[in-house]
Amino acid sequence: MDDRTLAAEQAHLDDIYAQLVRLRDELTERLETTHRQAARDLIDMSEEVRQDFGGADEAMETLAAIETLNSVIDSYNQVHDFDIERLGRVAILLRQPYFAKVRLRMRPGRPARDVYIGAAGMTDDHHTPLVVDWRNPIAETYYNQEMGTTSYEVDGRLRTVELELRRQFDITRDHLNLYFDSDVAIEDSLLLSALSRHHSEKLQAITATIQREQNRVIRHRDVGALIVSGIAGSGKTSVLLQRIAFLLYRERKTLDASQVYLFTPNDVFRRYVDTVLPSLGESNPRTFTWRSFTAAQGLADHGEGRGTTADELGRLEAAVPSLELLPSDFREVKVADTVLLRTSSIQGAAEKYARFPVGPKFVALVKDELHGRLNRRIANLAHDEELQERMLALDVDEQMARFGEVISPNDEDELLSWAKRYAEGLYGGAHDEIERSGWLRIDRIGARILGTSNLNSVEWLYLHLLITGGGGRDARYVMVDEVQDYSAGQLMVLARYFSRAHFLLLGDEHQAIREGSASFDEIRRVFGESHGEVEECRLLTSYRSTPEVTALFWGLVEQDEHAAVSSVQRDGGRPRIIEVSSGDAGAYLAMLREILDEAGRCKGLCAVICADRARSRWLARQLKGVRPEGAPDGQRGGLRPRMGDAQPGSAVTLVDKGDALPAGGVVLMELSLAKGLEFDHVVVADAQAEVYPDTPLSRNRLYTALSRATHRVSVLSQGPLTPLLAATERC
């Protein structure tokens, strides 16, 4: 580093940081002042509003005064929201004002312009940019990694500029640790420094180190479905989250985080990523696993439906247009024990529109008819003397809760009016049941078509969508991580349920660890049929693992794929592969204790990964004293086995569904829960041939387990080592 340049950049940082501190203080003071002023104005104006509805003129004056008061409230809210949002961005920048600078010559013959890029954007009082948001179009010149002539897109127009300088910074608050100039980000010290850090219990944003191949995904134009195929450790999940942040920034006036759906492999993974977007000043999207998604549809007890093939769903699709509904296909509509619409009435409504084929139009017409019949039924119930007596028996608090006032009917007409409101409150929820098409027995219809006794979640959801339409009409973007673990049937459900959304599908075919998973060819076919335009990007650089670890897991892949793959991490230790006699459980456990004692004394997080839940539970039992701390045996969470006379560093936490990862130490978990996660050290504790035979599925499972490691791998087998690693040198 040049000392004069370092001093100049530190002086610039000092100036920017001082302006950020001033902005923070001004915004904080303004918020406090606004709150006080708003409180005073609202009190004063409320006192001036006299509610008078005695005549038309008086009522108009009252309504106008209320409208003026509401307008003042709205104005204060707008100012408050703007200042809060700006204060949030300032808070982000005070941690690190920026991470990069580009010098751009916008036009030939004109002076070059310095642009500083950070995790958020900020302007001064004169609207001059202090820091440009990394998602701003001009920041693409940094991520392009093209010195000289480069370009970026603004409002659909390509802007060509000259990149004269590409500088990166290591900054902590107002201190410039170092800077360096580079034209190829993959060689940057900033990236290597980030990769050398130990595992964190939470995934971190990669904003400062986004690479060119990753940037292509993040800033990709909207298409029906974008498939991202990436090797283990290529940053697929990080890219996914940065893509969400980019979309929320690009479409900040029209897109809300609630319109973005994220599907994750498990709840452990969901907890692992849940701070990334908030750290960028964005809200988390609506997040689901497949299980939680189906549970939200009321199908928690219907199973995952992984065995359902595309052909079976095709049978449902072919059968629905000519479907004839039977009396047994209808379900009465009721609230608690009160039947509001009998099956005969529902059948009658359906027969009224029998000239239409079964499908969304037919269902919409029947729904309208049923809503009308339900309204008439509720109106009739208002005449019921027992219901009226129950209403009149309500105490004052109950009356205020239901009506917002105390009821006092003066005559029969008023009594009936109150009773109607009461009945609507009691039974109005039945309208929701009509909207949900709860009056149709989807299970019976589907079972008759498929010749089965019941439907799984995939069959039920697909048939429900065929018959009723619906689905997630509010969704604009759907992101599916670890897409290779979904079946074709599950993806067909998602494609139809979110028919109006753009899909981002990320995965690695070599990490397909479950039977019945869809191939990437099947994924392309499913979304090609449902969404038309399908494009694909590949991520072929590993940023997670050392070259030694990468070589180990990539050695499990077909040889013709090796040439394109590279690793960025610095050299690490040689993987340890140890085989213990199958008949000597004591020697096996002693060796495992030795490995874990060493891991427990090292910095970072070590994961003992077992092939399945049963093996992880077996191993936990062997590691003596397994129990939840401060809880009786069998209670979930915080399991810490103590291994004989081992050192304190050997404490192990058994990770179950829904648990959060610790920042360090040793965890024990099944392979399915390790999906998408990374650890400083991975121990594959059951690498024997019987667990990982030479099959494509076992190859994928072993690849997945090994590729969770950033720096170290230990492989231990109780009995003959898996033939998948037979050619690997053993310790």
PDB file of N, CA, C and O in Angstrom, residues 391-407:
ATOM      1  N   MET A 391     -77.966 -13.511  23.125  1.00  0.00           N
ATOM      2  CA  MET A 391     -77.413 -12.189  22.856  1.00  0.00           C
ATOM      3  C   MET A 391     -77.730 -11.225  23.989  1.00  0.00           C
ATOM      4  O   MET A 391     -76.848 -10.496  24.468  1.00  0.00           O
ATOM      5  N   LEU A 392     -78.975 -11.213  24.417  1.00  0.00           N
ATOM      6  CA  LEU A 392     -79.395 -10.298  25.469  1.00  0.00           C
ATOM      7  C   LEU A 392     -78.764 -10.640  26.816  1.00  0.00           C
ATOM      8  O   LEU A 392     -78.684  -9.784  27.708  1.00  0.00           O
ATOM      9  N   ALA A 393     -78.314 -11.875  26.981  1.00  0.00           N
ATOM     10  CA  ALA A 393     -77.688 -12.301  28.230  1.00  0.00           C
ATOM     11  C   ALA A 393     -76.211 -11.923  28.316  1.00  0.00           C
ATOM     12  O   ALA A 393     -75.568 -12.120  29.351  1.00  0.00           O
ATOM     13  N   LEU A 394     -75.653 -11.377  27.237  1.00  0.00           N
ATOM     14  CA  LEU A 394     -74.244 -10.973  27.240  1.00  0.00           C
ATOM     15  C   LEU A 394     -74.040  -9.852  28.254  1.00  0.00           C
ATOM     16  O   LEU A 394     -74.858  -8.935  28.360  1.00  0.00           O
ATOM     17  N   ASP A 395     -72.927  -9.936  28.990  1.00  0.00           N
ATOM     18  CA  ASP A 395     -72.644  -8.839  29.909  1.00  0.00           C
ATOM     19  C   ASP A 395     -72.086  -7.654  29.130  1.00  0.00           C
ATOM     20  O   ASP A 395     -71.865  -7.731  27.909  1.00  0.00           O
ATOM     21  N   VAL A 396     -71.843  -6.537  29.828  1.00  0.00           N
ATOM     22  CA  VAL A 396     -71.429  -5.297  29.161  1.00  0.00           C
ATOM     23  C   VAL A 396     -70.114  -5.470  28.403  1.00  0.00           C
ATOM     24  O   VAL A 396     -69.968  -5.021  27.268  1.00  0.00           O
ATOM     25  N   ASP A 397     -69.144  -6.143  29.032  1.00  0.00           N
ATOM     26  CA  ASP A 397     -67.853  -6.337  28.375  1.00  0.00           C
ATOM     27  C   ASP A 397     -68.003  -7.157  27.096  1.00  0.00           C
ATOM     28  O   ASP A 397     -67.373  -6.856  26.075  1.00  0.00           O
ATOM     29  N   GLU A 398     -68.807  -8.207  27.146  1.00  0.00           N
ATOM     30  CA  GLU A 398     -69.034  -9.043  25.970  1.00  0.00           C
ATOM     31  C   GLU A 398     -69.739  -8.253  24.868  1.00  0.00           C
ATOM     32  O   GLU A 398     -69.424  -8.408  23.679  1.00  0.00           O
ATOM     33  N   GLN A 399     -70.700  -7.399  25.254  1.00  0.00           N
ATOM     34  CA  GLN A 399     -71.381  -6.573  24.266  1.00  0.00           C
ATOM     35  C   GLN A 399     -70.417  -5.597  23.602  1.00  0.00           C
ATOM     36  O   GLN A 399     -70.438  -5.405  22.384  1.00  0.00           O
ATOM     37  N   MET A 400     -69.557  -4.971  24.384  1.00  0.00           N
ATOM     38  CA  MET A 400     -68.580  -4.035  23.824  1.00  0.00           C
ATOM     39  C   MET A 400     -67.610  -4.757  22.898  1.00  0.00           C
ATOM     40  O   MET A 400     -67.212  -4.224  21.858  1.00  0.00           O
ATOM     41  N   ALA A 401     -67.229  -5.962  23.263  1.00  0.00           N
ATOM     42  CA  ALA A 401     -66.303  -6.730  22.433  1.00  0.00           C
ATOM     43  C   ALA A 401     -66.927  -7.107  21.098  1.00  0.00           C
ATOM     44  O   ALA A 401     -66.264  -7.083  20.055  1.00  0.00           O
ATOM     45  N   ARG A 402     -68.228  -7.446  21.115  1.00  0.00           N
ATOM     46  CA  ARG A 402     -68.881  -7.894  19.888  1.00  0.00           C
ATOM     47  C   ARG A 402     -69.417  -6.749  19.041  1.00  0.00           C
ATOM     48  O   ARG A 402     -69.343  -6.794  17.817  1.00  0.00           O
ATOM     49  N   PHE A 403     -69.932  -5.730  19.693  1.00  0.00           N
ATOM     50  CA  PHE A 403     -70.641  -4.684  18.960  1.00  0.00           C
ATOM     51  C   PHE A 403     -69.963  -3.317  19.026  1.00  0.00           C
ATOM     52  O   PHE A 403     -70.331  -2.415  18.271  1.00  0.00           O
ATOM     53  N   GLY A 404     -69.023  -3.167  19.950  1.00  0.00           N
ATOM     54  CA  GLY A 404     -68.396  -1.864  20.126  1.00  0.00           C
ATOM     55  C   GLY A 404     -69.241  -0.882  20.891  1.00  0.00           C
ATOM     56  O   GLY A 404     -68.908   0.295  21.008  1.00  0.00           O
ATOM     57  N   GLU A 405     -70.340  -1.338  21.424  1.00  0.00           N
ATOM     58  CA  GLU A 405     -71.246  -0.509  22.212  1.00  0.00           C
ATOM     59  C   GLU A 405     -72.181  -1.418  22.998  1.00  0.00           C
ATOM     60  O   GLU A 405     -72.255  -2.631  22.757  1.00  0.00           O
ATOM     61  N   VAL A 406     -72.914  -0.816  23.926  1.00  0.00           N
ATOM     62  CA  VAL A 406     -73.899  -1.557  24.715  1.00  0.00           C
ATOM     63  C   VAL A 406     -75.228  -1.539  23.961  1.00  0.00           C
ATOM     64  O   VAL A 406     -75.681  -0.486  23.512  1.00  0.00           O
ATOM     65  N   ILE A 407     -75.822  -2.717  23.794  1.00  0.00           N
ATOM     66  CA  ILE A 407     -77.055  -2.810  23.019  1.00  0.00           C
ATOM     67  C   ILE A 407     -78.261  -2.538  23.912  1.00  0.00           C
ATOM     68  O   ILE A 407     -78.272  -2.900  25.103  1.00  0.00           O
TER      69      ILE A 407
END
